[in-house]
CSV table of C-alpha atoms in Angstrom, one decimal:
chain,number,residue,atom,x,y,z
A,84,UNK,CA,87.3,97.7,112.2
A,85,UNK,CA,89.9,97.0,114.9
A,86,UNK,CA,92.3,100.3,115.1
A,87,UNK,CA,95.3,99.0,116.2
A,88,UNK,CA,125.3,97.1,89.5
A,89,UNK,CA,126.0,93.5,86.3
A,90,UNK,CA,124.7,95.7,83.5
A,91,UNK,CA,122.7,93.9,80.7
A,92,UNK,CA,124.1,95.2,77.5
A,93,UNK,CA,127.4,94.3,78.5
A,94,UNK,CA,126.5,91.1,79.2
A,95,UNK,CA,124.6,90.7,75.7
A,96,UNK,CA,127.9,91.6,74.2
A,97,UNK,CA,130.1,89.2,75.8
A,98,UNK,CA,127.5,86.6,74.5
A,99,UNK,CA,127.4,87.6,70.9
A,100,UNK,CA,131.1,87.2,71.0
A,101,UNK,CA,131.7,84.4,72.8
A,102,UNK,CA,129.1,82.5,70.5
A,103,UNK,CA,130.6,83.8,67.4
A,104,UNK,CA,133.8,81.7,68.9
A,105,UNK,CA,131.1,78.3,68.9
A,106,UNK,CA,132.5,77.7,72.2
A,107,UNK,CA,130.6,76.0,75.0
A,108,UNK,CA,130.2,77.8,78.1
A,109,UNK,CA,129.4,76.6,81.8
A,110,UNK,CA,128.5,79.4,84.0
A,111,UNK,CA,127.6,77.3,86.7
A,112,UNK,CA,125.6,80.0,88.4
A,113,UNK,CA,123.9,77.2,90.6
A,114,UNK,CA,126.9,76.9,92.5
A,115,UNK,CA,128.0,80.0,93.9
A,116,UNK,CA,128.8,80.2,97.3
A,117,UNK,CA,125.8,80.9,100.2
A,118,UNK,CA,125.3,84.5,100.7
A,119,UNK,CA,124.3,85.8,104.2
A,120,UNK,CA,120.7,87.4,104.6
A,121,UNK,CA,120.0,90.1,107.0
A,122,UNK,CA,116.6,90.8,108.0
A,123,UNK,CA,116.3,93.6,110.8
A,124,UNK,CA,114.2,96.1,112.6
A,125,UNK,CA,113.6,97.8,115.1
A,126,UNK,CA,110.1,98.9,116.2
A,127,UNK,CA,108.3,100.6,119.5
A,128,UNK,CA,108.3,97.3,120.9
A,129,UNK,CA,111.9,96.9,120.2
A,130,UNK,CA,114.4,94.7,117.6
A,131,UNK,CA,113.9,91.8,115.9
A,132,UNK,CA,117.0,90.2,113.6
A,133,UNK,CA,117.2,87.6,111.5
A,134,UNK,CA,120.1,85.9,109.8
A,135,UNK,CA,120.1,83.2,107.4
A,136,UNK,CA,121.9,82.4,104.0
A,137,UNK,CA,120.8,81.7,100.2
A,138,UNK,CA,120.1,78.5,98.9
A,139,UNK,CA,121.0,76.7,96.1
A,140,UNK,CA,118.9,76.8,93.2
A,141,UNK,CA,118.4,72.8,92.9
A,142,UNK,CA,118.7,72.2,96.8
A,143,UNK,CA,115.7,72.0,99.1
A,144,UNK,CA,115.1,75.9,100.7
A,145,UNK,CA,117.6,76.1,104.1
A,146,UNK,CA,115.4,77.8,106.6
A,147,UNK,CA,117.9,77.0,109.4
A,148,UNK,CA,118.7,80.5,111.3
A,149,UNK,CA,122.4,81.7,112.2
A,150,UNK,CA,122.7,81.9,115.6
A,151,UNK,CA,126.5,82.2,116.4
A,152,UNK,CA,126.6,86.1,115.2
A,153,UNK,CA,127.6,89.0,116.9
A,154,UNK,CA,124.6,91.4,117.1
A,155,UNK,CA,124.8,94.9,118.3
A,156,UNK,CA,122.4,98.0,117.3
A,157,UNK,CA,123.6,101.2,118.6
A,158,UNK,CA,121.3,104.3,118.8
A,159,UNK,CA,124.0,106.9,117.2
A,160,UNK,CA,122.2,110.1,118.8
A,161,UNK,CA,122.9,108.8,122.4
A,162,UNK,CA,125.6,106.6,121.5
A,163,UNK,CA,123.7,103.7,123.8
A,164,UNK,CA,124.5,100.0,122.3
A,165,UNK,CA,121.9,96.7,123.0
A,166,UNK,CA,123.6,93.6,122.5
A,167,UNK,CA,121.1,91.2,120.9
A,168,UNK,CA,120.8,87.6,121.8
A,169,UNK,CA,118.6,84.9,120.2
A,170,UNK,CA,116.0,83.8,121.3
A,171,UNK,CA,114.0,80.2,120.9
A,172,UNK,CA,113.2,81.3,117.2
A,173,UNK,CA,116.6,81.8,116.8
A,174,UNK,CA,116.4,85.5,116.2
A,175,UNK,CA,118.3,88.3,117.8
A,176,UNK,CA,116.1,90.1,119.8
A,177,UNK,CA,116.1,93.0,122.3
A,178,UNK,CA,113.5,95.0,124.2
A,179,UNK,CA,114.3,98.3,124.4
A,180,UNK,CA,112.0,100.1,122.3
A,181,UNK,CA,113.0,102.7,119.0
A,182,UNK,CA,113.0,106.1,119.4
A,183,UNK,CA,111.5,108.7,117.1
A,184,UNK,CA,113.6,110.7,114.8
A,185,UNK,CA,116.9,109.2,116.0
A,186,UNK,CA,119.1,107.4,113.9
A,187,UNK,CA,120.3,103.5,114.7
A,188,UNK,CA,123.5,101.6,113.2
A,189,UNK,CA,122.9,97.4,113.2
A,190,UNK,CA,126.2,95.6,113.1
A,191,UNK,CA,126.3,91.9,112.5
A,192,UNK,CA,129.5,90.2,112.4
A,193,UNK,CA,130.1,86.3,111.6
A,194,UNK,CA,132.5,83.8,110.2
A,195,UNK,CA,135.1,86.6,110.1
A,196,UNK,CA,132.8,89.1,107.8
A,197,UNK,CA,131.2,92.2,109.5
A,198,UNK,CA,128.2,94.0,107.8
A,199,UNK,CA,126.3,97.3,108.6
A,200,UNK,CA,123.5,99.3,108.0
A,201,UNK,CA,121.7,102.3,109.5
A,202,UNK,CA,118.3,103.7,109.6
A,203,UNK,CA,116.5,106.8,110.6
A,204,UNK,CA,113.2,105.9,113.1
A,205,UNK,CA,109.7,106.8,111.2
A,206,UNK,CA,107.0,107.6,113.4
A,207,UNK,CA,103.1,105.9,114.1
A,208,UNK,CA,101.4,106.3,110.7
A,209,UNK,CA,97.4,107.6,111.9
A,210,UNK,CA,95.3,104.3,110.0
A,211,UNK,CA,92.1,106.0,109.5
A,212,UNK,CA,89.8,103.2,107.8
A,213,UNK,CA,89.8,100.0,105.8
A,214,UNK,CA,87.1,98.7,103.9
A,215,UNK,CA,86.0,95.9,101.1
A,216,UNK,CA,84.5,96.6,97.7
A,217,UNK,CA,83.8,94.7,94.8
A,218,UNK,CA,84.9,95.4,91.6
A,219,UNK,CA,84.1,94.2,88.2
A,220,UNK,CA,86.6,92.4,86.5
A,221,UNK,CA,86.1,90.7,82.8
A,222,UNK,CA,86.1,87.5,84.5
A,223,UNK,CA,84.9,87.6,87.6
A,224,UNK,CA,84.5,90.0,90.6
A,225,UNK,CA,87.3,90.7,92.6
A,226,UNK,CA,87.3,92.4,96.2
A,227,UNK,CA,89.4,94.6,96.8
A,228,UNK,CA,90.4,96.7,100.2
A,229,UNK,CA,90.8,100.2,100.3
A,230,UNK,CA,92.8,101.0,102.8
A,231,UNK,CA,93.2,105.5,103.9
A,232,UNK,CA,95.8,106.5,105.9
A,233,UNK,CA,97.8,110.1,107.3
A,234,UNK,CA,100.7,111.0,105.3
A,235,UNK,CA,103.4,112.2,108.1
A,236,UNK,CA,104.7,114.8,106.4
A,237,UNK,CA,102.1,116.2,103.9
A,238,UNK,CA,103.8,119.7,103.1
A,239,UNK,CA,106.4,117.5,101.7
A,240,UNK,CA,106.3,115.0,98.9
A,241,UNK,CA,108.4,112.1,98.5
A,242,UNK,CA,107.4,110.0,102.1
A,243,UNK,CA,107.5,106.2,101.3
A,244,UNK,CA,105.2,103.8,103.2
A,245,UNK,CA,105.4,99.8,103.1
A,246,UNK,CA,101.8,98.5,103.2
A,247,UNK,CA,101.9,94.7,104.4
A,248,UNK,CA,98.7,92.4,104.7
A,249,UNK,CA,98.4,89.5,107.0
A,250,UNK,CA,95.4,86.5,107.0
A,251,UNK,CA,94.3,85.2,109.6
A,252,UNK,CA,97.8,86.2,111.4
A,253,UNK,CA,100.1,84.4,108.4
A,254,UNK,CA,101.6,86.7,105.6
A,255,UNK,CA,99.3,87.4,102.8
A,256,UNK,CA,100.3,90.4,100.8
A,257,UNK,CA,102.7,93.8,100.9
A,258,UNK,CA,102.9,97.2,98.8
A,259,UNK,CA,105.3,99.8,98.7
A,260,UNK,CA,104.0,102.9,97.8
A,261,UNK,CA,104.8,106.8,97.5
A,262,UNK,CA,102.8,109.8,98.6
A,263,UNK,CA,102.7,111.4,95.1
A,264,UNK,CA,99.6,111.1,95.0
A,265,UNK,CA,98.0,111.6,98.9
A,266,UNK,CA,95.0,113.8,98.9
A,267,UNK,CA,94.3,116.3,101.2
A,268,UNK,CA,97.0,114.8,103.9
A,269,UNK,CA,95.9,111.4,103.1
A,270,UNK,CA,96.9,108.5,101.2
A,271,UNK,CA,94.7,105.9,99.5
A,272,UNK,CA,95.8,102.9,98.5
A,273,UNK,CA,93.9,100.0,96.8
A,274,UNK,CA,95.2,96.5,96.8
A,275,UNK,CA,93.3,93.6,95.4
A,276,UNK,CA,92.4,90.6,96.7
A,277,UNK,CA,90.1,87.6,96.2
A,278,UNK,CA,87.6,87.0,93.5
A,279,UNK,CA,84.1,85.9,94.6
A,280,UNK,CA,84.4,82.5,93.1
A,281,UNK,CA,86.9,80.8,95.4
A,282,UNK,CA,87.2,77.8,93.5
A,283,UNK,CA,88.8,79.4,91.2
A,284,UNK,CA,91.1,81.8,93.4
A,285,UNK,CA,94.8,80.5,94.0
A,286,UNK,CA,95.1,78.7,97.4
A,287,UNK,CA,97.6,82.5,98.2
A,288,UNK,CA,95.2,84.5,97.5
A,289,UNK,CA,91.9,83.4,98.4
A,290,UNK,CA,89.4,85.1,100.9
A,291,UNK,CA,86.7,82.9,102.5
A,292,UNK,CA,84.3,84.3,104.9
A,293,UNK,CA,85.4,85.1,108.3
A,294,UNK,CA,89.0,85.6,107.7
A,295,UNK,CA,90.5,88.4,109.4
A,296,UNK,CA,92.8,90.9,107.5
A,297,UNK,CA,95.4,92.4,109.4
A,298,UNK,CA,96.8,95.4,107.8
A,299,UNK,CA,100.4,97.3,109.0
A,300,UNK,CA,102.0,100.3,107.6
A,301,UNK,CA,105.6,101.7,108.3
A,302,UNK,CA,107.2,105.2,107.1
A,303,UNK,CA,110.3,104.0,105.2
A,304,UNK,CA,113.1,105.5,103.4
A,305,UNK,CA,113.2,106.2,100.2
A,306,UNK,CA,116.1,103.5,99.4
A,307,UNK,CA,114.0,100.7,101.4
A,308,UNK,CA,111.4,101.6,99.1
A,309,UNK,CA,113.6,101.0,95.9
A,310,UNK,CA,115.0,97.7,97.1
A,311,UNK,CA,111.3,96.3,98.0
A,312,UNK,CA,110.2,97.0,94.6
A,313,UNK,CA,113.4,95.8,92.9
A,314,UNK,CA,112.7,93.0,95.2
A,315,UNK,CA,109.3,92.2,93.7
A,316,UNK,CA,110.0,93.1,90.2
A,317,UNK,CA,113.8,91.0,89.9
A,318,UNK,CA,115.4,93.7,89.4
A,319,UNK,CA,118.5,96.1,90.7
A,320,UNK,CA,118.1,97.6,93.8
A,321,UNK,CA,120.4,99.8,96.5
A,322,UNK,CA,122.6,97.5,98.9
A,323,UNK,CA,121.0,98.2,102.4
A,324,UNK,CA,124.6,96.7,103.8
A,325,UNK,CA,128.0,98.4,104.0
A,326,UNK,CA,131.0,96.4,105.0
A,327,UNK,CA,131.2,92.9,103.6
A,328,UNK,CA,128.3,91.8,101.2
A,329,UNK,CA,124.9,90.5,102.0
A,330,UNK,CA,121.4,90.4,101.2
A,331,UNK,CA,118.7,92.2,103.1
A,332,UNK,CA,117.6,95.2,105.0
A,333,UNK,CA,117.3,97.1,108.6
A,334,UNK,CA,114.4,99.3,109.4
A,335,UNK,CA,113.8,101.6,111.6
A,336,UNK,CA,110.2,102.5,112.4
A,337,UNK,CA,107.2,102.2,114.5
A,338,UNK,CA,104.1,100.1,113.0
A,339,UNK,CA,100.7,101.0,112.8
A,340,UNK,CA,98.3,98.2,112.9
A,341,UNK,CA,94.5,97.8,111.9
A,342,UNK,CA,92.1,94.5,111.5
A,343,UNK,CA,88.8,93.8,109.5
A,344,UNK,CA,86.9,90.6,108.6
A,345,UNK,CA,85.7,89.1,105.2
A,346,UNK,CA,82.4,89.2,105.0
A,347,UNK,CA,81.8,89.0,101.3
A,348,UNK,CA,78.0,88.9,101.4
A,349,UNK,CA,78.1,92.2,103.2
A,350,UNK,CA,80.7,94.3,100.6
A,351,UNK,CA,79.5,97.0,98.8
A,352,UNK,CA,79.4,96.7,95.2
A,353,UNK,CA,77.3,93.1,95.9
A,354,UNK,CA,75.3,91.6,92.9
């Protein structure tokens, strides 16, 4: 291992009443204007931004990045503000590096809107192993990586951590989780992966021998932790923006990194 708020009833109402008129309705909820996406953070080896919009619903997906923004992140404990410029990605970067423990304030402004958000930088997070098993499933078996890692503040419960997995250096999976349930200090999370037949794994998910899993985990707060899992659930989350309306999130925090390779002939649990 390499150590490294529309609410629902009231819309069911609204239904049941406007069908009881038998009049057709066109929502046109395809149509609505392009929302702006915000996707920051700032790390130990500085801040990354990027801006983009929503898509359409019957268009092609519109990866093209927003580059004519104004970009600022000031650290609100020293009052020192970076100007961010983009870069050849097309993301507003800057190199000076997060501090521990102090708090930041990202400000994008564009097309006459301004939006905001600040964050509270999480320290390192102390990876202490990972490791492949096999499990039985009813129809096949799966493997599945255990990964063990220091909770920062183990006297106190309610720390949030976002676990994200990378193959072979592309995005593979990610896991927000809790420390309800650390033991001892440390905090065990399983996440599985790949069955052992491959042919019948989804291209996503599969695991063939040799890949490399790269595994990062970040302290976050505990309403970054709320909008990831509304995020993977579709449901209601927090705005992470004040000002104007957008979509997205800033964080704060450093990352903690660790590798291993598939070797599924060598996991435990083997048959």
């Amino acid at each position: 291992m390499k150590i490294r708020h529309i609410h629902i009833p009231i819309i069911a109402s609204a239904l049941t009443i406007c069908s009881a008129c038998e009049k057709e309705l066109d929502f046109r909820y395809h149509d609505i204007p392009a929302i702006t996406v915000i996707e920051g953070a700032i790390t130990a080896a500085g801040s990354d931004v990027t801006i983009t919009q929503t898509t359409p619903m019957d268009e092609p997906m519109n990866r093209t990045h927003i580059t004519d923004a104004s970009v600022t992140l000031t650290n609100l404990d020293t009052e020192d503000t970076s100007i961010l410029l983009p870069d050849d990605r097309g993301n507003f970067v800057s190199v000076n590096p997060g501090i521990p423990g102090d708090r930041y304030r990202l400000t994008v402004t564009h097309d006459g809107h301004t939006y905001s958000s600040i964050s509270t930088m999480t320290p390192a997070v102390d990876i202490q192993s990972l490791e492949f098993s096999w499990i039985d499933m009813p129809y096949d078996q799966v493997a599945i990586l255990q990964i063990a890692f220091a909770d920062n503040n183990p006297d106190i419960e309610g720390d949030c951590y976002w676990i994200r997995l990378y193959r072979n250096g592309a995005a593979y999976m990610w896991k927000e989780i809790k420390d309800n349930l650390s033991i001892d200090g440390i905090i065990y999370e399983v996440i599985m992966t790949s069955r052992r037949d491959t042919e019948e794994e989804d291209d996503r998910t599969v695991l063939t021998d040799g890949d490399v899993i790269t595994v990062t985990v970040t302290q976050i707060s505990p309403d970054m932790h709320d909008y990831l899992a509304a995020t993977s659930s579709d449901s209601n989350g927090p705005s992470m923006f004040t000002g104007d309306f957008c979509l997205g999130y800033f964080i704060a925090g450093e990352i903690s990194e660790a590798s291993i390779e598939f070797h599924p002939a060598d996991i435990a649990g083997n048959k």
